[in-house]
Amino acid sequence: MVKADSSMSFDDLLNFLNGIAGAIGGLRAALESSNMDQLPASLDSTNEALDAIQSYPGGTDKLKQDIHQFEPAQTTQLLALLEQASVNHQINGDLIRLAMQRSSAMQSFIAQQAPSATYGSDGGVPGSVGGVLSRKV
C-alpha cells in the first residue's frame, strides 16, 4: 500500500485509494464467502488501510481537499474509490455482526442438543449440587 504524504500526485493518490479500497473489498469477499483461511490476512490488510487513512497528513479533511484539487473527472474517480471503500466498510460491519449472531445461535443450538442439557433420570437439573447450581452452569 502506498504511504500518504503531503504532496501526492493524482497517480499517488489513486494508488493510495486503490490500496485502501482493495483491502476493504478483500475483507468483504472473505466474509461473504466465509473463507476462514483468508480472514486473518484480510483483517490485517483492512486494519493497515484504516490506519493509513487515519494517519493521512492533515487528516481526513485534508484527504478530501487533496482529492478535490484535481480535474473534475479525476476527482470523480478518486471519490468513487473512497465511496466504494466506505460502503464496503459498512457492509463488513454488518457481515461481522451477522456472523457473530449466527455463531451465538449455533452455540445455543449445540448446547441444547447436548445430553447434559436435559433433566437427569432422577428429575434433577444437570450441574446442580444439593439444589444449588454449580459454577459450570
PDB file of C-alpha atoms in Angstrom:
ATOM      1  CA  MET A   1       0.000   0.000   0.000  1.00  0.00           C
ATOM      2  CA  VAL A   2       1.264   3.482  -0.888  1.00  0.00           C
ATOM      3  CA  LYS A   3       2.123   5.652   2.098  1.00  0.00           C
ATOM      4  CA  ALA A   4       0.471   9.044   2.182  1.00  0.00           C
ATOM      5  CA  ASP A   5       2.491  12.217   2.203  1.00  0.00           C
ATOM      6  CA  SER A   6       1.624  15.891   1.962  1.00  0.00           C
ATOM      7  CA  SER A   7       2.371  16.285  -1.765  1.00  0.00           C
ATOM      8  CA  MET A   8       0.698  13.410  -3.531  1.00  0.00           C
ATOM      9  CA  SER A   9       0.194  13.430  -7.278  1.00  0.00           C
ATOM     10  CA  PHE A  10      -3.007  12.143  -8.825  1.00  0.00           C
ATOM     11  CA  ASP A  11      -1.362   8.770  -9.527  1.00  0.00           C
ATOM     12  CA  ASP A  12      -0.062   8.549  -5.950  1.00  0.00           C
ATOM     13  CA  LEU A  13      -3.479   9.361  -4.533  1.00  0.00           C
ATOM     14  CA  LEU A  14      -5.132   6.928  -6.958  1.00  0.00           C
ATOM     15  CA  ASN A  15      -2.753   4.148  -5.844  1.00  0.00           C
ATOM     16  CA  PHE A  16      -3.310   5.068  -2.190  1.00  0.00           C
ATOM     17  CA  LEU A  17      -7.111   4.891  -2.512  1.00  0.00           C
ATOM     18  CA  ASN A  18      -6.950   1.762  -4.701  1.00  0.00           C
ATOM     19  CA  GLY A  19      -4.939   0.062  -1.953  1.00  0.00           C
ATOM     20  CA  ILE A  20      -7.473   1.075   0.683  1.00  0.00           C
ATOM     21  CA  ALA A  21     -10.489   0.090  -1.414  1.00  0.00           C
ATOM     22  CA  GLY A  22      -8.804  -3.205  -2.344  1.00  0.00           C
ATOM     23  CA  ALA A  23      -8.020  -4.126   1.248  1.00  0.00           C
ATOM     24  CA  ILE A  24     -11.522  -3.355   2.474  1.00  0.00           C
ATOM     25  CA  GLY A  25     -13.037  -5.109  -0.551  1.00  0.00           C
ATOM     26  CA  GLY A  26     -10.848  -8.143   0.139  1.00  0.00           C
ATOM     27  CA  LEU A  27     -12.250  -8.402   3.646  1.00  0.00           C
ATOM     28  CA  ARG A  28     -15.768  -8.180   2.270  1.00  0.00           C
ATOM     29  CA  ALA A  29     -15.042 -11.006  -0.183  1.00  0.00           C
ATOM     30  CA  ALA A  30     -13.580 -13.173   2.593  1.00  0.00           C
ATOM     31  CA  LEU A  31     -16.585 -12.513   4.842  1.00  0.00           C
ATOM     32  CA  GLU A  32     -19.137 -13.148   2.098  1.00  0.00           C
ATOM     33  CA  SER A  33     -17.518 -16.431   1.114  1.00  0.00           C
ATOM     34  CA  SER A  34     -16.869 -17.445   4.757  1.00  0.00           C
ATOM     35  CA  ASN A  35     -13.238 -18.020   3.788  1.00  0.00           C
ATOM     36  CA  MET A  36     -11.745 -18.523   7.232  1.00  0.00           C
ATOM     37  CA  ASP A  37      -8.270 -19.154   5.788  1.00  0.00           C
ATOM     38  CA  GLN A  38      -8.204 -15.721   4.127  1.00  0.00           C
ATOM     39  CA  LEU A  39      -9.859 -13.860   7.001  1.00  0.00           C
ATOM     40  CA  PRO A  40      -6.772 -13.130   9.177  1.00  0.00           C
ATOM     41  CA  ALA A  41      -4.778 -11.647   6.274  1.00  0.00           C
ATOM     42  CA  SER A  42      -7.832  -9.672   5.114  1.00  0.00           C
ATOM     43  CA  LEU A  43      -8.363  -8.266   8.597  1.00  0.00           C
ATOM     44  CA  ASP A  44      -4.700  -7.244   8.832  1.00  0.00           C
ATOM     45  CA  SER A  45      -4.864  -5.534   5.416  1.00  0.00           C
ATOM     46  CA  THR A  46      -8.048  -3.714   6.359  1.00  0.00           C
ATOM     47  CA  ASN A  47      -6.556  -2.527   9.649  1.00  0.00           C
ATOM     48  CA  GLU A  48      -3.496  -1.225   7.788  1.00  0.00           C
ATOM     49  CA  ALA A  49      -5.764   0.555   5.299  1.00  0.00           C
ATOM     50  CA  LEU A  50      -7.834   2.183   8.035  1.00  0.00           C
ATOM     51  CA  ASP A  51      -4.651   3.203   9.865  1.00  0.00           C
ATOM     52  CA  ALA A  52      -3.345   4.739   6.621  1.00  0.00           C
ATOM     53  CA  ILE A  53      -6.482   6.853   6.293  1.00  0.00           C
ATOM     54  CA  GLN A  54      -6.287   7.918   9.943  1.00  0.00           C
ATOM     55  CA  SER A  55      -2.626   8.869   9.623  1.00  0.00           C
ATOM     56  CA  TYR A  56      -3.095  10.832   6.391  1.00  0.00           C
ATOM     57  CA  PRO A  57      -1.164  14.107   6.795  1.00  0.00           C
ATOM     58  CA  GLY A  58      -3.774  16.645   7.829  1.00  0.00           C
ATOM     59  CA  GLY A  59      -6.441  14.015   8.494  1.00  0.00           C
ATOM     60  CA  THR A  60      -9.470  13.003   6.504  1.00  0.00           C
ATOM     61  CA  ASP A  61     -10.487  16.601   5.841  1.00  0.00           C
ATOM     62  CA  LYS A  62      -7.132  17.200   4.135  1.00  0.00           C
ATOM     63  CA  LEU A  63      -7.586  13.979   2.146  1.00  0.00           C
ATOM     64  CA  LYS A  64     -10.899  15.281   0.811  1.00  0.00           C
ATOM     65  CA  GLN A  65      -9.296  18.643  -0.007  1.00  0.00           C
ATOM     66  CA  ASP A  66      -6.485  16.879  -1.838  1.00  0.00           C
ATOM     67  CA  ILE A  67      -8.988  14.833  -3.831  1.00  0.00           C
ATOM     68  CA  HIS A  68     -10.792  17.994  -4.946  1.00  0.00           C
ATOM     69  CA  GLN A  69      -7.615  19.680  -6.223  1.00  0.00           C
ATOM     70  CA  PHE A  70      -7.664  17.705  -9.485  1.00  0.00           C
ATOM     71  CA  GLU A  71      -9.738  17.988 -12.637  1.00  0.00           C
ATOM     72  CA  PRO A  72     -13.424  17.039 -12.206  1.00  0.00           C
ATOM     73  CA  ALA A  73     -13.023  13.660 -13.957  1.00  0.00           C
ATOM     74  CA  GLN A  74     -10.066  12.754 -11.749  1.00  0.00           C
ATOM     75  CA  THR A  75     -11.847  13.964  -8.621  1.00  0.00           C
ATOM     76  CA  THR A  76     -14.869  11.837  -9.538  1.00  0.00           C
ATOM     77  CA  GLN A  77     -12.630   8.787  -9.971  1.00  0.00           C
ATOM     78  CA  LEU A  78     -10.975   9.320  -6.581  1.00  0.00           C
ATOM     79  CA  LEU A  79     -14.274   9.991  -4.814  1.00  0.00           C
ATOM     80  CA  ALA A  80     -15.729   6.799  -6.324  1.00  0.00           C
ATOM     81  CA  LEU A  81     -12.882   4.782  -4.774  1.00  0.00           C
ATOM     82  CA  LEU A  82     -13.391   6.474  -1.421  1.00  0.00           C
ATOM     83  CA  GLU A  83     -17.150   5.818  -1.597  1.00  0.00           C
ATOM     84  CA  GLN A  84     -16.555   2.180  -2.573  1.00  0.00           C
ATOM     85  CA  ALA A  85     -14.275   1.729   0.439  1.00  0.00           C
ATOM     86  CA  SER A  86     -16.816   3.402   2.722  1.00  0.00           C
ATOM     87  CA  VAL A  87     -19.721   1.237   1.532  1.00  0.00           C
ATOM     88  CA  ASN A  88     -17.657  -1.958   1.796  1.00  0.00           C
ATOM     89  CA  HIS A  89     -16.546  -0.942   5.297  1.00  0.00           C
ATOM     90  CA  GLN A  90     -20.179  -0.540   6.388  1.00  0.00           C
ATOM     91  CA  ILE A  91     -21.138  -3.860   4.795  1.00  0.00           C
ATOM     92  CA  ASN A  92     -18.184  -5.546   6.522  1.00  0.00           C
ATOM     93  CA  GLY A  93     -19.519  -4.349   9.867  1.00  0.00           C
ATOM     94  CA  ASP A  94     -22.938  -5.810   9.060  1.00  0.00           C
ATOM     95  CA  LEU A  95     -21.412  -9.106   7.902  1.00  0.00           C
ATOM     96  CA  ILE A  96     -19.334  -9.381  11.074  1.00  0.00           C
ATOM     97  CA  ARG A  97     -22.401  -8.716  13.251  1.00  0.00           C
ATOM     98  CA  LEU A  98     -24.372 -11.361  11.336  1.00  0.00           C
ATOM     99  CA  ALA A  99     -21.536 -13.878  11.708  1.00  0.00           C
ATOM    100  CA  MET A 100     -21.428 -13.231  15.449  1.00  0.00           C
ATOM    101  CA  GLN A 101     -25.205 -13.699  15.736  1.00  0.00           C
ATOM    102  CA  ARG A 102     -25.024 -16.896  13.670  1.00  0.00           C
ATOM    103  CA  SER A 103     -22.196 -18.209  15.849  1.00  0.00           C
ATOM    104  CA  SER A 104     -24.132 -17.438  19.016  1.00  0.00           C
ATOM    105  CA  ALA A 105     -27.246 -19.144  17.656  1.00  0.00           C
ATOM    106  CA  MET A 106     -25.241 -22.229  16.663  1.00  0.00           C
ATOM    107  CA  GLN A 107     -23.627 -22.414  20.098  1.00  0.00           C
ATOM    108  CA  SER A 108     -27.062 -22.227  21.728  1.00  0.00           C
ATOM    109  CA  PHE A 109     -28.432 -24.898  19.406  1.00  0.00           C
ATOM    110  CA  ILE A 110     -25.495 -27.225  20.073  1.00  0.00           C
ATOM    111  CA  ALA A 111     -25.785 -26.677  23.832  1.00  0.00           C
ATOM    112  CA  GLN A 112     -29.486 -27.550  23.727  1.00  0.00           C
ATOM    113  CA  GLN A 113     -28.737 -30.770  21.833  1.00  0.00           C
ATOM    114  CA  ALA A 114     -26.158 -31.966  24.364  1.00  0.00           C
ATOM    115  CA  PRO A 115     -27.257 -34.775  26.691  1.00  0.00           C
ATOM    116  CA  SER A 116     -26.453 -32.599  29.695  1.00  0.00           C
ATOM    117  CA  ALA A 117     -28.993 -30.001  28.532  1.00  0.00           C
ATOM    118  CA  THR A 118     -31.940 -32.105  29.711  1.00  0.00           C
ATOM    119  CA  TYR A 119     -33.144 -33.165  33.131  1.00  0.00           C
ATOM    120  CA  GLY A 120     -31.473 -36.197  34.648  1.00  0.00           C
ATOM    121  CA  SER A 121     -33.256 -39.522  35.128  1.00  0.00           C
ATOM    122  CA  ASP A 122     -33.826 -38.600  38.769  1.00  0.00           C
ATOM    123  CA  GLY A 123     -35.614 -35.378  37.771  1.00  0.00           C
ATOM    124  CA  GLY A 124     -32.702 -33.199  38.831  1.00  0.00           C
ATOM    125  CA  VAL A 125     -31.109 -30.405  36.877  1.00  0.00           C
ATOM    126  CA  PRO A 126     -27.636 -31.247  35.498  1.00  0.00           C
ATOM    127  CA  GLY A 127     -24.928 -29.097  37.015  1.00  0.00           C
ATOM    128  CA  SER A 128     -26.740 -28.634  40.316  1.00  0.00           C
ATOM    129  CA  VAL A 129     -25.217 -29.797  43.550  1.00  0.00           C
ATOM    130  CA  GLY A 130     -27.580 -30.134  46.528  1.00  0.00           C
ATOM    131  CA  GLY A 131     -30.208 -27.873  44.952  1.00  0.00           C
ATOM    132  CA  VAL A 132     -27.673 -25.154  44.124  1.00  0.00           C
ATOM    133  CA  LEU A 133     -26.357 -24.650  40.614  1.00  0.00           C
ATOM    134  CA  SER A 134     -22.663 -25.271  40.251  1.00  0.00           C
ATOM    135  CA  ARG A 135     -20.339 -22.745  38.644  1.00  0.00           C
ATOM    136  CA  LYS A 136     -20.349 -24.789  35.423  1.00  0.00           C
ATOM    137  CA  VAL A 137     -23.862 -23.622  34.551  1.00  0.00           C
TER     138      VAL A 137
END
